[in-house]
Coordinates of C-alpha atoms in Angstrom, one line a residue:
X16 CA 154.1 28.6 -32.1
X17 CA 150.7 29.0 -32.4
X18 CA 149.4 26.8 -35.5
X19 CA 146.4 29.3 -36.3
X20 CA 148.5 32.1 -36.5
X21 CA 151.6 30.7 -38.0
X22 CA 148.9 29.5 -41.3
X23 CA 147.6 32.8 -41.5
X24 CA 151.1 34.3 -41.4
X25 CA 152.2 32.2 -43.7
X26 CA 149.3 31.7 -46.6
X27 CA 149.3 35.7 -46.6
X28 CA 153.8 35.9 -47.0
X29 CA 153.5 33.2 -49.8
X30 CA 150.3 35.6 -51.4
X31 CA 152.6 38.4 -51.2
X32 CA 155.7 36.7 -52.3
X33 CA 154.1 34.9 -55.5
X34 CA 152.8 38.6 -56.9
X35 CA 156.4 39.9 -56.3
X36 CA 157.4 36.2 -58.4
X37 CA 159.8 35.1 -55.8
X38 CA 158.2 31.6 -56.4
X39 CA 160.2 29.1 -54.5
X40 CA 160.2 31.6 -51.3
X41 CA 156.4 31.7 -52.0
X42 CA 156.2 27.8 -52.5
X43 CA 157.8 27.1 -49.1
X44 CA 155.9 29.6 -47.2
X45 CA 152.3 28.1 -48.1
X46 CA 153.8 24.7 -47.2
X47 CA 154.2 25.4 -44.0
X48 CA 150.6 27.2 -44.0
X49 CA 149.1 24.2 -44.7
X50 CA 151.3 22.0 -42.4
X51 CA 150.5 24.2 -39.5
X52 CA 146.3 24.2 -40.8
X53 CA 146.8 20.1 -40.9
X54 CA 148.2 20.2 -37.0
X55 CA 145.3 22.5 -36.2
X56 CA 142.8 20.1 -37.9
X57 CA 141.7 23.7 -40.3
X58 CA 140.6 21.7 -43.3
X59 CA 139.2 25.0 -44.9
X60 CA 142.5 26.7 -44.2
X61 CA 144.0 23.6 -45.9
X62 CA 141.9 23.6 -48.7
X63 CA 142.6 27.3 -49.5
X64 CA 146.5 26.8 -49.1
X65 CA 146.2 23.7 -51.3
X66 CA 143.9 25.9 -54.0
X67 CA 147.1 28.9 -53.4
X68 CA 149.9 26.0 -54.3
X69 CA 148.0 24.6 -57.6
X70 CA 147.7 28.2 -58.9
X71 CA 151.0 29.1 -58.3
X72 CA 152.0 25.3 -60.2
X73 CA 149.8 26.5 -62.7
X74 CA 151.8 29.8 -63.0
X75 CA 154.5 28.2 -63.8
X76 CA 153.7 25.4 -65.9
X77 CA 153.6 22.2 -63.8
X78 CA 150.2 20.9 -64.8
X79 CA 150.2 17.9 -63.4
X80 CA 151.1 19.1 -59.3
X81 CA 148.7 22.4 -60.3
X82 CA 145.9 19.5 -61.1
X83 CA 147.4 17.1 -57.6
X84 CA 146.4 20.4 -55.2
X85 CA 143.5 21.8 -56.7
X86 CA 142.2 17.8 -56.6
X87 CA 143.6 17.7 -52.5
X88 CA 141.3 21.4 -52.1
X89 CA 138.0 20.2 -53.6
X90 CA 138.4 17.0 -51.5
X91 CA 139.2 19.6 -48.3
X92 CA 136.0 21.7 -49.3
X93 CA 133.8 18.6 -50.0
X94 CA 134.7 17.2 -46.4
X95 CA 133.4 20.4 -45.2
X96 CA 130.6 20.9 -47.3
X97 CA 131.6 24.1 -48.5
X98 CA 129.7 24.9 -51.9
X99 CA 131.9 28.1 -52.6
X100 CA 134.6 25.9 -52.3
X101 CA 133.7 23.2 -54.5
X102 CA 132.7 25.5 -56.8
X103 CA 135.9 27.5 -57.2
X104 CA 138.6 24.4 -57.2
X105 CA 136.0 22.6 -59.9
X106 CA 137.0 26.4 -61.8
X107 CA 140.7 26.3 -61.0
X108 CA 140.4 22.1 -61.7
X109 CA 139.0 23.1 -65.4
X110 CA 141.5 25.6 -66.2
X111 CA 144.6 23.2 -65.7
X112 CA 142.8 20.7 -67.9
X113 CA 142.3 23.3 -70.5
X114 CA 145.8 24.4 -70.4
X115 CA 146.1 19.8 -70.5
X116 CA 144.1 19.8 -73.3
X117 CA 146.3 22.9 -75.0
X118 CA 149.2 21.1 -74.4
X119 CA 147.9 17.9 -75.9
X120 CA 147.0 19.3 -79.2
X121 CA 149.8 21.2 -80.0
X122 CA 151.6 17.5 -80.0
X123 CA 149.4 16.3 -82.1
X124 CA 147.8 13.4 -79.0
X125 CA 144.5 14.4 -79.9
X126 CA 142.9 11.1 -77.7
X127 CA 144.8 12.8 -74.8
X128 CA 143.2 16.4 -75.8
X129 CA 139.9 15.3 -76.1
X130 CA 140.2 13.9 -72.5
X131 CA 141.4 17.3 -71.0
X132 CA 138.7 19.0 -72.6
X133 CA 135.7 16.6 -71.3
X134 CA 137.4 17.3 -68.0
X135 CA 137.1 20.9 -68.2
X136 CA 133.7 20.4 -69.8
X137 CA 132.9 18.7 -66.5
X138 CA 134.6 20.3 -63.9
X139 CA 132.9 23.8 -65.4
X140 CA 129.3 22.0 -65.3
X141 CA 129.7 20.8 -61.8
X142 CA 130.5 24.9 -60.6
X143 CA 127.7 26.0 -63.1
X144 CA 125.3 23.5 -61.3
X145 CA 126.7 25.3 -57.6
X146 CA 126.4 28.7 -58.8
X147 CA 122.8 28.4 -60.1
X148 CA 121.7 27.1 -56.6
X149 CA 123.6 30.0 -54.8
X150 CA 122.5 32.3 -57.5
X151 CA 126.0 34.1 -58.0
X152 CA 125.4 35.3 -61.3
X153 CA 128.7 36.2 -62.0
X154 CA 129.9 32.6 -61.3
X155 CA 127.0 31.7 -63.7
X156 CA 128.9 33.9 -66.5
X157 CA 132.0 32.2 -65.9
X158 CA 131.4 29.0 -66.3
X159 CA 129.2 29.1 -68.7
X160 CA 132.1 31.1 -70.8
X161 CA 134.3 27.9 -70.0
X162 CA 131.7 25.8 -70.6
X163 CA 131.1 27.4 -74.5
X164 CA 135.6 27.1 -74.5
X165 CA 135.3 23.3 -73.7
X166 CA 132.4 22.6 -76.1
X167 CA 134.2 24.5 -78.7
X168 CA 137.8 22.8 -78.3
X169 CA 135.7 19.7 -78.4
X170 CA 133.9 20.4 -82.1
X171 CA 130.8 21.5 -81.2
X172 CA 130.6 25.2 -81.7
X173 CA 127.1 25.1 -82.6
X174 CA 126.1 23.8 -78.8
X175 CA 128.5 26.2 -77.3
X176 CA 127.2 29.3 -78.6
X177 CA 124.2 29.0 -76.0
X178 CA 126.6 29.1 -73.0
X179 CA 128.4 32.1 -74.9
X180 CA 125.2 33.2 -75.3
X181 CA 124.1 33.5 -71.6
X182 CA 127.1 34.3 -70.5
X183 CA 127.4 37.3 -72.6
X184 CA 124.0 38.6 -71.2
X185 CA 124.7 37.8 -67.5
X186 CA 128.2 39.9 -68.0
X187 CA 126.1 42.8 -69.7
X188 CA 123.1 42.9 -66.8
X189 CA 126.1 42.8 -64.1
X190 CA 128.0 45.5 -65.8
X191 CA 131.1 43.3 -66.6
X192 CA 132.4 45.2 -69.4
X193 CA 135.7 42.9 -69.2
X194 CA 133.7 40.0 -69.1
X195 CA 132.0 41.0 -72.0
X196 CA 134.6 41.7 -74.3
X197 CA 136.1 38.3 -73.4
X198 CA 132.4 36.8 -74.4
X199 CA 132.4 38.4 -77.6
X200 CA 135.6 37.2 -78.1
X201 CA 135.0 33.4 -77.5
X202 CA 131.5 34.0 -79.1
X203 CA 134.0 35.0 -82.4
X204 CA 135.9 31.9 -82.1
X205 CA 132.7 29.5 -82.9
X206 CA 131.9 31.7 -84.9
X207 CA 135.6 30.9 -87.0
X208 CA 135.2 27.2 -86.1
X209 CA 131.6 27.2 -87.8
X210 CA 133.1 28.9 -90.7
X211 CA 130.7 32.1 -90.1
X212 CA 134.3 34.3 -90.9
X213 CA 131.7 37.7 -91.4
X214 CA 129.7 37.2 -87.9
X215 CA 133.2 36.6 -86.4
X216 CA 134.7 39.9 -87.5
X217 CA 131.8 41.8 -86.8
X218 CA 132.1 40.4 -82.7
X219 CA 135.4 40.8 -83.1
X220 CA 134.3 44.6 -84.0
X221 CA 132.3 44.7 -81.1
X222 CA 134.6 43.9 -78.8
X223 CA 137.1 46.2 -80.0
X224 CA 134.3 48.8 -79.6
X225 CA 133.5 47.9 -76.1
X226 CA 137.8 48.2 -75.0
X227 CA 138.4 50.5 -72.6
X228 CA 141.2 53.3 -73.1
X229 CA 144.8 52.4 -72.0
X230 CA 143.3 48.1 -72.0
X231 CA 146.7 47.2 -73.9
X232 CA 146.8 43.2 -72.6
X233 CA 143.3 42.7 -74.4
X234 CA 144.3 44.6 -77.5
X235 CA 146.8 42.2 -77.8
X236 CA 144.7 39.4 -77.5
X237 CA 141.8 40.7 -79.9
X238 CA 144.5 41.3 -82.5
X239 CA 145.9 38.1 -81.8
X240 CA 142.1 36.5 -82.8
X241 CA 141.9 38.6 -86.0
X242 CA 145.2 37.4 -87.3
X243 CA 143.9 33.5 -86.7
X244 CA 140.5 34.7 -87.9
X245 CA 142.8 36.3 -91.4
X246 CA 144.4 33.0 -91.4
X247 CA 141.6 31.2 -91.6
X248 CA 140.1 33.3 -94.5
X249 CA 143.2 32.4 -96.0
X250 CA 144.2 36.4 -96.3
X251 CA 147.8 35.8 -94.8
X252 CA 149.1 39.2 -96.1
X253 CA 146.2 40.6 -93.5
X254 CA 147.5 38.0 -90.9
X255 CA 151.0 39.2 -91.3
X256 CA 149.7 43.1 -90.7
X257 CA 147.9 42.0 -87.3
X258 CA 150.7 39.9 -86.0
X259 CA 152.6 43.3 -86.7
X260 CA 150.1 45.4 -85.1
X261 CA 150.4 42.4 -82.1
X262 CA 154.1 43.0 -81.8
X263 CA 153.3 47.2 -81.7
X264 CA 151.3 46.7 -78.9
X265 CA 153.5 44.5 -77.0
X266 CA 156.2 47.0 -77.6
X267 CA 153.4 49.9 -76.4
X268 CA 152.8 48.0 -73.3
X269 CA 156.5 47.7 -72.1
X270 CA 157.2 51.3 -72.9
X271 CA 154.0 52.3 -70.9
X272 CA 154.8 50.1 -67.9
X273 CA 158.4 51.5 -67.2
X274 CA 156.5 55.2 -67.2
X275 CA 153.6 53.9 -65.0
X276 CA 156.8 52.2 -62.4
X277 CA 158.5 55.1 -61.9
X278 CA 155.2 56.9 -61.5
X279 CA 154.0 53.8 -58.9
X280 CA 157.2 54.7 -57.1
X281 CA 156.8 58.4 -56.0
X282 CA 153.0 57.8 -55.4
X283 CA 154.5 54.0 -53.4
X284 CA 156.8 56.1 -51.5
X285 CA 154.6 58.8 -50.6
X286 CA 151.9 55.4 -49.3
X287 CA 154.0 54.3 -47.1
X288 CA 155.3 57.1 -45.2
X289 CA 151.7 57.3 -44.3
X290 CA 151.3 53.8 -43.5
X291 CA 154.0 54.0 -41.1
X292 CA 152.7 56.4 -38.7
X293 CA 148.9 55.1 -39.3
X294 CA 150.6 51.6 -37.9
X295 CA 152.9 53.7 -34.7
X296 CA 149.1 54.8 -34.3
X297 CA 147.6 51.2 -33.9
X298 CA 150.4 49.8 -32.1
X299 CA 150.4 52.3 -29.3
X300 CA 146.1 52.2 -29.1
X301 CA 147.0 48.4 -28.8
X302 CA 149.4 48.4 -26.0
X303 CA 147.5 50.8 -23.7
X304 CA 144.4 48.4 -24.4
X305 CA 146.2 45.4 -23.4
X306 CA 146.6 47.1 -20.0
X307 CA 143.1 46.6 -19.4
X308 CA 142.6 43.6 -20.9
X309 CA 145.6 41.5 -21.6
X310 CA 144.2 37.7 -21.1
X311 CA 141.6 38.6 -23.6
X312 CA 143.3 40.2 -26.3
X313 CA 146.3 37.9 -26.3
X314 CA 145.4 36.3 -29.4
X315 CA 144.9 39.6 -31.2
X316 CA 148.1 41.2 -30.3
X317 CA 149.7 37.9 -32.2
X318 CA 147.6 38.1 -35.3
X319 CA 148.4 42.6 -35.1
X320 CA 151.9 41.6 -34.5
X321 CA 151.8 39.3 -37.5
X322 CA 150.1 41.8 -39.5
X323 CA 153.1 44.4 -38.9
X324 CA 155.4 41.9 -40.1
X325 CA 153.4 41.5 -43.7
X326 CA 153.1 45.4 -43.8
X327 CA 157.0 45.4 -43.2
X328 CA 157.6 42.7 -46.0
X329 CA 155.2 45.1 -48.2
X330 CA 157.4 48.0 -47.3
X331 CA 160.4 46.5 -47.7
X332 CA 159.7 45.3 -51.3
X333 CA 157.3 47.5 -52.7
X334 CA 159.9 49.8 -54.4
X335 CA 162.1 47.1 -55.1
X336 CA 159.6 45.3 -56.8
X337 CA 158.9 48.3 -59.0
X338 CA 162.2 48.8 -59.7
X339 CA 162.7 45.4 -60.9
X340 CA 159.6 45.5 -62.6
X341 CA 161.0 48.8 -65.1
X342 CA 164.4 47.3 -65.2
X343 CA 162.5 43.5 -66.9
X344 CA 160.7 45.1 -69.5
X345 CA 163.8 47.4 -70.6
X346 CA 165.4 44.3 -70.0
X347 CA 162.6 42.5 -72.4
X348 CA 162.9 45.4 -75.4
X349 CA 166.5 45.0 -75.7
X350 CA 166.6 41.3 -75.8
X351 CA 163.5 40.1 -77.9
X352 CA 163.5 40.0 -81.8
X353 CA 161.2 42.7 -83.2
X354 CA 159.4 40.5 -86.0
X355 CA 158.9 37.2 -83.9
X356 CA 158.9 38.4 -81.1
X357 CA 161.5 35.5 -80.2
X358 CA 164.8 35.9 -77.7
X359 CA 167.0 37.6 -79.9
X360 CA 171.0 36.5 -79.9
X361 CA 171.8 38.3 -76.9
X362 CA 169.1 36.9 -74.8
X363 CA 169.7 33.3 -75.2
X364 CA 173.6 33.8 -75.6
X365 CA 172.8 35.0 -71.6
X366 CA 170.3 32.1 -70.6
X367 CA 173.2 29.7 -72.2
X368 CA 175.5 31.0 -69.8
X369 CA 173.7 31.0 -67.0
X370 CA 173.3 27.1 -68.2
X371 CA 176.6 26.4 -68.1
X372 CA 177.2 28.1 -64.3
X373 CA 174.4 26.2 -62.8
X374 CA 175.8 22.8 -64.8
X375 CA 179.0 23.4 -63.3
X376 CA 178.0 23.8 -59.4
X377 CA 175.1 20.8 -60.0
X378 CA 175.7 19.2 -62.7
X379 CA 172.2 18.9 -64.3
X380 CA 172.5 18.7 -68.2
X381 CA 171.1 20.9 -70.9
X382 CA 170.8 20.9 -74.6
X383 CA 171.1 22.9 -77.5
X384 CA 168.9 22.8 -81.1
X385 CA 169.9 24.7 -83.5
X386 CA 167.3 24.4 -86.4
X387 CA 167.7 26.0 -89.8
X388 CA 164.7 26.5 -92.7
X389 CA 165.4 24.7 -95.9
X390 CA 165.1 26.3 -99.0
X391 CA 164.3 29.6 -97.2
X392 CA 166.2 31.6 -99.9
X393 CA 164.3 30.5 -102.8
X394 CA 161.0 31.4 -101.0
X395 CA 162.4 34.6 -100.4
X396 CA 163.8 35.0 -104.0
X397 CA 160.6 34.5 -105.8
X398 CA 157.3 35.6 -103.9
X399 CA 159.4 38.2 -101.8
X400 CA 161.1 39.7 -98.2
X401 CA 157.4 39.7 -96.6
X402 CA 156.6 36.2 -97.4
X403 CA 160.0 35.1 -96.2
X404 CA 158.5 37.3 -93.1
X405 CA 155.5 35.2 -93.0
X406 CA 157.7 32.5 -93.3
X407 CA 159.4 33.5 -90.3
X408 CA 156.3 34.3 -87.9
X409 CA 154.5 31.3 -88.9
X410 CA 157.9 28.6 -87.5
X411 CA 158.1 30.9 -84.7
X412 CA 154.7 30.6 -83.3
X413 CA 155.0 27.0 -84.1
X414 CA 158.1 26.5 -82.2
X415 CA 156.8 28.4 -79.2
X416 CA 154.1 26.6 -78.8
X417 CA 155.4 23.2 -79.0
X418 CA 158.6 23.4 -76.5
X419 CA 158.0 23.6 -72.5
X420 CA 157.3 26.7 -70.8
X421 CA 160.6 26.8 -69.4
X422 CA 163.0 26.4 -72.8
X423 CA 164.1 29.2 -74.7
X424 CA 163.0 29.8 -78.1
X425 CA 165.5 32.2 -80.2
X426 CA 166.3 34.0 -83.8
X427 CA 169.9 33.1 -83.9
X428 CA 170.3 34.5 -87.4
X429 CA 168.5 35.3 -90.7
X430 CA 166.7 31.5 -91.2
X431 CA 167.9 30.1 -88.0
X432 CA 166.7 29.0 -84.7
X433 CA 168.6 28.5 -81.2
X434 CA 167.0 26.4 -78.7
X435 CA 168.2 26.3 -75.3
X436 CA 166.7 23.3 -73.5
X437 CA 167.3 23.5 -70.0
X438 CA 167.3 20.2 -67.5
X439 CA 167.5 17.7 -70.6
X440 CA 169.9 14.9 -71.9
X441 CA 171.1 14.2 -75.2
X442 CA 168.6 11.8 -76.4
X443 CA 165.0 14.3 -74.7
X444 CA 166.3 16.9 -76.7
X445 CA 166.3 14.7 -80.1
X446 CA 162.7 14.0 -78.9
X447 CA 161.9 17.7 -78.6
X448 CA 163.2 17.9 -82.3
X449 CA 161.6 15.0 -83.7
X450 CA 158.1 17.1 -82.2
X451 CA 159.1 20.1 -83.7
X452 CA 159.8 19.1 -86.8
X453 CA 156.7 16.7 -87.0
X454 CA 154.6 20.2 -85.8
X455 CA 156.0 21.9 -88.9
X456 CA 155.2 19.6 -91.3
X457 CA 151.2 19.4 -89.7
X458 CA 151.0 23.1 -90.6
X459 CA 152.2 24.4 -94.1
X460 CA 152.0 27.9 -94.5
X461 CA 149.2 29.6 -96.9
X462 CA 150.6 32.5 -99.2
X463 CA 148.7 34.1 -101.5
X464 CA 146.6 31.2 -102.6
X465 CA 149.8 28.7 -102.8
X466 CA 150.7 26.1 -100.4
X467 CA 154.0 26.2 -98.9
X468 CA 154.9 23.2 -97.3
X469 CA 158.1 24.1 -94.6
X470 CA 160.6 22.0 -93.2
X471 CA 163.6 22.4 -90.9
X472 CA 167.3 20.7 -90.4
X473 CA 168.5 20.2 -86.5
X474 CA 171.5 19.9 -85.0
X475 CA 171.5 18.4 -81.4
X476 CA 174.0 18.3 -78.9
X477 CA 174.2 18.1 -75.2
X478 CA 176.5 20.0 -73.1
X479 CA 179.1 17.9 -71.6
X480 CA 182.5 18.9 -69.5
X481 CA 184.9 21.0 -70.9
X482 CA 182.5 22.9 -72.8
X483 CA 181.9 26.2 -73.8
X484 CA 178.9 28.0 -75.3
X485 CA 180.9 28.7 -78.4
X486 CA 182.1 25.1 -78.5
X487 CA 178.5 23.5 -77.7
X488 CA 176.7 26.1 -80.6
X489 CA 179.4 25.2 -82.9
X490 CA 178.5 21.4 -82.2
X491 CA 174.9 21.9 -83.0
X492 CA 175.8 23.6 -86.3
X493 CA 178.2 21.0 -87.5
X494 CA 175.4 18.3 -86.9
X495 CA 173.0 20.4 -88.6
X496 CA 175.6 21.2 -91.6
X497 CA 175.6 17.4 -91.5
X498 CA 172.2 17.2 -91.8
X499 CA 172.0 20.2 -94.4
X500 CA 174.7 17.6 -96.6
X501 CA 172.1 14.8 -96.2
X502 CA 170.0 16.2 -98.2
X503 CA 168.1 18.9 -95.3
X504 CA 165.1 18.2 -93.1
X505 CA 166.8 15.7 -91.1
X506 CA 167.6 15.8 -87.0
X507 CA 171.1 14.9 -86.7
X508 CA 173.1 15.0 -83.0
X509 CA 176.9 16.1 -82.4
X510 CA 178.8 13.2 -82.7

C-alpha cells in the first residue's frame, strides 16, 4: 500500500507493457503511477508518468491528450524547477505539434498548420535555450535539428539551414553518426524547398555514405527523400524506381526481422535461465541480511520484491513477445499489396469482420468507401502499365496520408480503393470523402512532362443491422456505380 512503491511498480509495468504494445494494459498501469505519485505529493514522479502517458498518446495518434500530458509534465517540472525537465517535455511538447502541424497540411487548413509549426518552432527554442545553459551538447543538436524542421515547414529554408548547420557539427564532434545522417537528411530537404535539387542529392549522397550496414529503417527513409526529391525535379519515372526500391526494403526488413526473432529467442531463452538463478542468488543474500537488519531494510525488501515481479512479467513475455513479433510481419507480407504498399483484399476483408463482431457486442458504427479512379483505363491505354503504376502509388500515398491513423486504407481491385472507417456514422464518413477527394484534386500527378489531373468516384455507406460484409461492400459499389452513371468524380452514399 505504499504510494512510493506502488508509482514505481507501476510507471516501470506500463514502460514494459507499452514496448510489448499492450497499450490499454500499459495506459492503466501509468494511471495508477501517477495517482499514487499525486497521494504521495511526488510531483517529479508525476511529471514523468504524465511525460510516459503523452508519448504513449502520441504512439497511437491522439494528439490532442499526447499534447494535454506533456502540457500537465512541463507544468510538474516547472513547479519543481527542474531544467532537464522543462527541457525534455518542451521536446516531447514540439513533436506533437509537428505531427499537428502534419496533420493540418495534409487537409489543406494551412492557418491551423502554420500555428502547429510556430509551436514547435517555440517549444524547440525554449529546450535549445536550457540546453545551452546546461551545456548538453547533444540536446543542443536536437533541437537545433527541430528547430531547422520548424523553420523549414514554415518557408524559410534559408534561416533554417544555420540550425541544420550546427546541429550537423555538434552530431559529428559527439560521434553521433545516427544523428548525422538524419542532419544531412533535413539539411537535403531545404535544400529541395530552396530549389538547390544538385546540393540536395549530393547530401542525400552523403548520408547514404555515412549508413551503417544492416540500418534498413533509415534506408527506407533516405529513399523515401529521393523519390520526393525525383518528384520535385519532375523525373517521376525515377520517383517510381525509388518508391520501388522503398517497397524492397520494406519487404527486406520484415524478412530480416522474423530471422533475427527466432534468433532473439534461443539467445532470450538461454538469458533468462541465467537470470533466474542470479535472482534465487539475491533473494537468499536478502533474507539472511534482513536478519540483521530488518527495521532498516524494510523498504528495500518492497522495492526487491517489486523488482522480482517486473523481472517475472519480463520472463513471462519475452518469448511471447518475439513470437508475436515473427508471426506480425509474416502476418504483414501476406496481407499488404506489393506496389502500394496498401492492405491488400484479404487484410481489410479481416479488419471488416472484426468490425462487424465488435458492432454486434457494442454497437459502435463503422463505414465503408469504396473509391474507384475515373478514366484509369485510358491513362493506362495510351502512356502505358507503369504510368497507370504511378498512377496507383501517387492516390495511395495520398489517401494514406489524409485518413486517421486508425482507418484502413486498401487495393480492393485493379483501380479500386476499400476504406474501412472504424468508429464513424454515415454522414463523418461522407466528410472523410469529401477530404479525399478535395486532396486528390490539390495534387495532379506529373508524367513525363504532362499534367495529369486525377479524380475519384465514392460510394458510402454505413453499416447498419442485418448486415453483412458482402452486403455493406456491395452497398458502397452500387452508390459508387451510381456515382460512376452521374457522370464520375462524385461522392454518393447507399441509399
Amino acid at each position: 500500500d505504499d504510494p512510493a512503491v506502488l508509482a514505481v511498480l507501476n510507471r516501470g509495468a506500463g514502460v514494459v507493457l507499452a514496448d510489448l504494445e499492450a497499450h490499454d494494459r500499459a495506459l492503466q498501469h501509468y494511471l495508477d503511477s501517477m495517482a499514487a505519485s499525486e497521494r504521495l505529493g511526488d510531483t517529479v514522479e508525476e511529471g514523468k508518468t504524465a511525460s510516459n502517458i503523452g508519448n504513449l498518446y502520441n504512439i497511437l495518434g491522439d494528439l490532442e491528450a499526447a499534447r494535454d500530458y506533456h502540457l500537465r509534465a512541463l507544468d510538474r517540472f516547472e513547479r519543481m524547477d527542474w531544467p532537464m525537465g522543462v527541457a525534455g517535455a518542451s521536446i516531447n511538447l514540439g513533436s506533437v505539434e509537428g505531427k499537428l502541424g502534419e496533420r493540418a497540411a495534409r487537409a489543406g487548413q494551412e492557418e491551423a498548420a502554420r500555428r502547429a509549426n510556430q509551436a514547435l518552432l517555440d517549444h524547440n527554442a525554449r529546450a535549445l535555450e536550457i540546453f545551452q545553459a546546461l551545456d548538453n551538447r547533444r540536446g543542443i543538436a536536437y533541437a537545433s535539428n527541430n528547430l531547422g524542421t520548424a523553420l523549414d515547414r514554415l518557408g524559410q529554408p534559408e534561416q533554417a539551414m544555420a540550425y541544420h548547420n550546427t546541429a550537423l557539427e555538434l552530431r559529428r564532434e559527439i560521434g553521433d553518426v545516427f544523428g548525422v545522417i538524419q542532419s544531412l537528411m533535413t539539411m537535403a530537404d531545404s535544400n529541395r524547398a530552396l530549389g538547390e535539387l544538385e546540393q540536395a542529392g549530393q547530401l542525400l549522397d552523403e548520408a547514404e555514405a555515412e549508413l551503417p550496414e544492416g540500418q534498413l529503417s533509415l534506408a527506407v527513409e533516405l529513399a523515401e527523400r529521393r523519390v520526393r526529391l525525383a518528384e520535385a525535379g519532375e523525373d517521376f519515372r525515377q520517383a517510381l524506381a525509388f518508391q520501388r526500391e522503398v517497397t524492397r526494403i520494406r519487404s527486406e526488413m520484415h524478412e530480416e526481422e522474423s530471422v533475427r526473432s527466432v534468433q532473439e529467442l534461443r539467445v532470450a531463452f538461454d538469458a533468462e535461465q541465467q537470470e533466474q538463478e542470479i535472482e534465487l542468488l539475491r533473494s537468499e543474500a536478502l533474507i539472511a541480511e534482513l536478519r540483521a537488519q530488518r527495521q532498516r531494510l524494510l523498504f528495500q525488501v518492497s522495492v526487491s520484491i517489486g523488482l522480482l515481479l517486473v523481472a517475472l512479467i519480463l520472463l513471462l513475455y519475452g518469448r511471447y513477445r518475439l513470437r508475436v513479433r515473427a508471426n506480425r510481419e509474416l502476418h504483414r507480407a501476406a496481407n499488404t499489396d506489393t506496389l502500394t504498399g496498401l492492405a491488400n483484399r484479404r487484410e481489410v476483408s479481416r479488419q471488416i469482420e472484426a468490425g462487424i463482431e465488435h458492432n454486434r457486442q457494442s454497437g459502435e458504427p463503422f463505414a465503408l468507401i469504396l473509391a474507384d479512379i475515373d478514366d484509369f483505363k485510358p491513362i493506362n491505354d495510351r502512356l502505358g502499365h507503369t504510368a497507370g503504376d504511378a498512377v496507383l502509388v501517387h492516390l495511395a500515398r495520398i489517401l494514406t496520408e489524409t485518413v486517421r491513423g486508425r482507418d484502413v486504407v486498401a487495393r480492393w481491385g485493379g483501380e479500386e480503393f476499400l476504406l474501412y472507417l472504424p468508429s464513424t456514422e454515415l454522414m463523418a464518413a461522407r466528410k472523410v470523402a469529401q477530404n479525399l477527394s478535395d486532396a486528390v484534386k490539390r495534387m495532379p500527378l506529373e508524367i513525363d512532362g504532362e499534367q495529369i489531373a486525377l479524380t475519384l468516384t465514392f460510394g458510402v455507406t454505413e453499416f447498419g443491422a442485418g448486415d453483412t460484409a458482402e452486403s455493406a461492400i456491395a452497398a458502397a459499389d452500387q452508390a459508387m456505380y451510381r456515382g460512376k452513371q452521374r457522370g464520375k468524380n462524385q461522392i454518393l452514399t447507399a441509399d
